[in-house]
Short mmCIF file of C-alpha atoms in Angstrom, two decimals:
data_model
loop_
_atom_site.label_atom_id
_atom_site.label_comp_id
_atom_site.label_asym_id
_atom_site.label_seq_id
_atom_site.Cartn_x
_atom_site.Cartn_y
_atom_site.Cartn_z
CA MET A 1 9.88 13.08 1.44
CA VAL A 2 11.46 11.65 -1.69
CA THR A 3 10.74 13.97 -4.61
CA LEU A 4 12.08 13.23 -8.08
CA ASN A 5 12.28 15.62 -11.01
CA LEU A 6 11.46 13.16 -13.79
CA ARG A 7 11.77 15.74 -16.54
CA GLU A 8 15.34 16.61 -15.50
CA ILE A 9 16.37 12.98 -14.85
CA PHE A 10 15.33 11.79 -18.30
CA LYS A 11 17.06 14.60 -20.17
CA ARG A 12 20.36 12.82 -19.51
CA ARG A 13 19.48 9.12 -19.32
CA SER A 14 16.92 6.51 -20.39
CA LYS A 15 16.70 4.69 -17.06
CA PHE A 16 16.82 5.79 -13.42
CA THR A 17 17.55 3.54 -10.45
CA GLY A 18 17.68 4.41 -6.79
CA PHE A 19 17.57 2.94 -3.28
CA TYR A 20 15.75 4.70 -0.46
CA ARG A 21 14.94 4.11 3.23
CA ILE A 22 11.59 5.66 4.01
CA SER A 23 10.66 6.18 7.65
CA PRO A 24 7.24 5.28 9.08
CA LYS A 25 6.62 8.99 9.78
CA GLU A 26 7.09 9.82 6.09
CA LEU A 27 4.74 7.06 4.92
CA LEU A 28 1.89 8.08 7.25
CA LEU A 29 -0.17 4.91 6.95
CA PRO A 30 -3.75 5.29 8.18
CA ALA A 31 -4.00 4.05 11.79
CA ASP A 32 -6.56 1.36 10.96
CA MET A 33 -4.28 -0.15 8.29
CA GLY A 34 -1.50 -1.28 10.59
CA GLU A 35 1.72 0.15 11.90
CA LEU A 36 5.20 0.37 10.50
CA THR A 37 7.77 0.20 13.28
CA GLU A 38 10.92 0.33 11.16
CA PRO A 39 11.94 2.14 7.97
CA VAL A 40 10.97 0.55 4.67
CA ASN A 41 13.65 -0.22 2.07
CA VAL A 42 12.64 0.73 -1.46
CA TYR A 43 14.48 -0.02 -4.69
CA VAL A 44 13.06 1.90 -7.65
CA GLU A 45 13.75 1.62 -11.36
CA ILE A 46 12.04 4.09 -13.70
CA THR A 47 12.05 4.03 -17.50
CA LYS A 48 10.46 6.56 -19.85
CA GLU A 49 7.61 5.33 -22.06
CA LYS A 50 5.30 7.02 -24.52
CA GLY A 51 2.88 9.17 -22.52
CA GLY A 52 4.34 8.31 -19.12
CA TYR A 53 6.79 6.16 -17.20
CA ARG A 54 7.18 2.54 -16.12
CA VAL A 55 8.12 2.19 -12.43
CA HIS A 56 9.46 -1.03 -10.95
CA LEU A 57 9.31 -1.01 -7.14
CA GLU A 58 10.76 -3.50 -4.70
CA ILE A 59 9.60 -2.79 -1.15
CA GLU A 60 10.88 -4.59 1.94
CA GLY A 61 9.85 -4.07 5.53
CA SER A 62 7.61 -5.30 8.30
CA LEU A 63 4.10 -4.23 9.16
CA THR A 64 2.28 -4.84 12.46
CA LEU A 65 -1.33 -5.86 11.87
CA GLU A 66 -4.24 -6.95 14.06
CA CYS A 67 -5.66 -10.42 13.41
CA SER A 68 -9.32 -10.25 12.33
CA ARG A 69 -10.21 -13.40 14.29
CA CYS A 70 -8.28 -13.33 17.58
CA LEU A 71 -7.46 -9.59 17.66
CA SER A 72 -3.81 -10.23 18.53
CA LEU A 73 -1.05 -8.15 16.96
CA PHE A 74 1.35 -9.88 14.58
CA ALA A 75 4.19 -8.87 12.28
CA ARG A 76 3.71 -9.36 8.54
CA ASP A 77 6.69 -9.37 6.23
CA MET A 78 6.34 -6.98 3.32
CA SER A 79 8.28 -8.13 0.33
CA LEU A 80 6.59 -6.51 -2.63
CA SER A 81 7.67 -6.31 -6.22
CA GLU A 82 5.42 -4.20 -8.43
CA ASP A 83 5.50 -2.82 -11.96
CA ILE A 84 3.37 0.29 -12.30
CA ARG A 85 2.73 2.66 -15.15
CA ILE A 86 2.47 6.30 -14.10
CA GLU A 87 1.03 9.08 -16.23
CA PRO A 88 0.06 12.72 -15.79
CA TYR A 89 -3.57 13.28 -14.81
CA PRO A 90 -5.84 13.28 -17.89
CA THR A 91 -6.68 16.73 -19.20
CA LYS A 92 -9.90 15.75 -21.03
CA ASP A 93 -13.28 16.01 -19.32
CA ILE A 94 -14.30 12.52 -20.48
CA VAL A 95 -11.83 9.66 -20.38
CA HIS A 96 -12.52 6.20 -21.79
CA ILE A 97 -10.51 3.53 -20.05
CA LYS A 98 -9.58 0.04 -21.11
CA PRO A 99 -8.79 -2.87 -18.77
CA LYS A 100 -5.04 -2.20 -19.14
CA ASP A 101 -5.61 1.36 -17.88
CA LEU A 102 -6.64 0.06 -14.45
CA ASP A 103 -2.97 -0.54 -13.60
CA VAL A 104 -2.07 3.12 -14.00
CA SER A 105 -1.25 5.57 -11.22
CA PHE A 106 -1.31 9.29 -11.85
CA PHE A 107 0.97 12.13 -10.85
CA GLU A 108 0.35 15.87 -10.78
CA ASP A 109 3.75 17.31 -11.51
CA GLU A 110 6.54 15.74 -13.56
CA GLU A 111 9.08 17.99 -11.88
CA ASN A 112 7.98 17.07 -8.32
CA PHE A 113 7.05 13.39 -8.45
CA ASP A 114 6.50 12.16 -4.87
CA LEU A 115 7.78 8.59 -4.66
CA VAL A 116 6.51 8.22 -1.07
CA ASN A 117 2.88 8.50 -2.22
CA LEU A 118 3.37 5.68 -4.70
CA VAL A 119 5.08 3.47 -2.08
CA ARG A 120 2.27 4.21 0.44
CA GLU A 121 -0.33 3.26 -2.16
CA GLN A 122 1.38 -0.06 -2.91
CA ILE A 123 1.73 -0.92 0.79
CA ILE A 124 -1.97 -0.20 1.40
CA LEU A 125 -2.97 -2.29 -1.62
CA SER A 126 -0.91 -5.22 -0.28
CA ILE A 127 -2.67 -5.33 3.11
CA PRO A 128 -5.35 -8.03 3.21
CA ILE A 129 -8.90 -6.92 3.97
CA LYS A 130 -9.10 -9.43 6.83
CA PRO A 131 -5.54 -10.04 8.04
CA LEU A 132 -4.96 -13.31 9.89
CA CYS A 133 -2.08 -14.14 12.22
CA ASP A 134 -2.33 -17.75 10.98
CA PRO A 135 -4.65 -19.29 8.36
CA GLN A 136 -5.84 -21.78 11.02
CA CYS A 137 -6.47 -19.07 13.67
CA LYS A 138 -9.38 -20.24 15.87
CA GLY A 139 -10.37 -16.76 16.99
CA ILE A 140 -10.60 -15.31 20.49
CA PRO A 141 -9.74 -18.04 23.01
CA LEU A 142 -12.72 -19.00 25.20
CA GLU A 143 -12.52 -19.39 28.94
CA GLU A 144 -13.79 -22.56 30.58
CA GLY A 145 -17.58 -22.61 30.74
CA GLN A 146 -17.95 -19.79 28.20
CA SER A 147 -20.34 -20.47 25.35
CA ILE A 148 -19.08 -20.49 21.81
CA ASP A 149 -21.37 -17.66 20.73
CA ILE A 150 -20.70 -14.90 23.27
CA ARG A 151 -21.95 -12.12 21.02
CA PHE A 152 -25.51 -12.29 22.39
CA SER A 153 -24.77 -13.26 25.99
CA ALA A 154 -25.29 -9.68 27.21
CA LEU A 155 -28.83 -9.74 25.79
CA LYS A 156 -29.88 -12.65 28.04
CA LYS A 157 -30.54 -10.26 30.92
CA PHE A 158 -33.37 -8.65 28.91
CA ILE A 159 -35.26 -11.94 28.44
CA LYS A 160 -38.18 -12.27 30.85
CA GLU A 161 -38.98 -15.80 31.83
#
């Protein structure tokens, strides 16, 4: 777990940079999202802003996904570069947001900021809803004599002629 004390870091400097290798066990991606087989390299640059911080993340690694058409596993290169604003959770009961506020992530504790949660969030957001091994993927290969629409073939036995 990579925990940063932002309050302490920014007492002495105006910018923080760091490089981390985060293991798949630390990231704990949900099983249905894919699988990380190797550590992820993360470069982070944080600057203090009014009311929060600006975080620049560069994430590199490889993710194993299942193709939505042919169901085969394939490796997807993760080369992400994101700029994110982070702020403490709002303390008001009612919060009015503007379109620019939709790009904000929140943290609970300035003294124990968990960088791994932010990296996990960005990886999950980068995964396509319907991942494809190839844009021209034809789907599950059919055997000779098999009909194109095999979804209803099991129902044929219920039809009385």
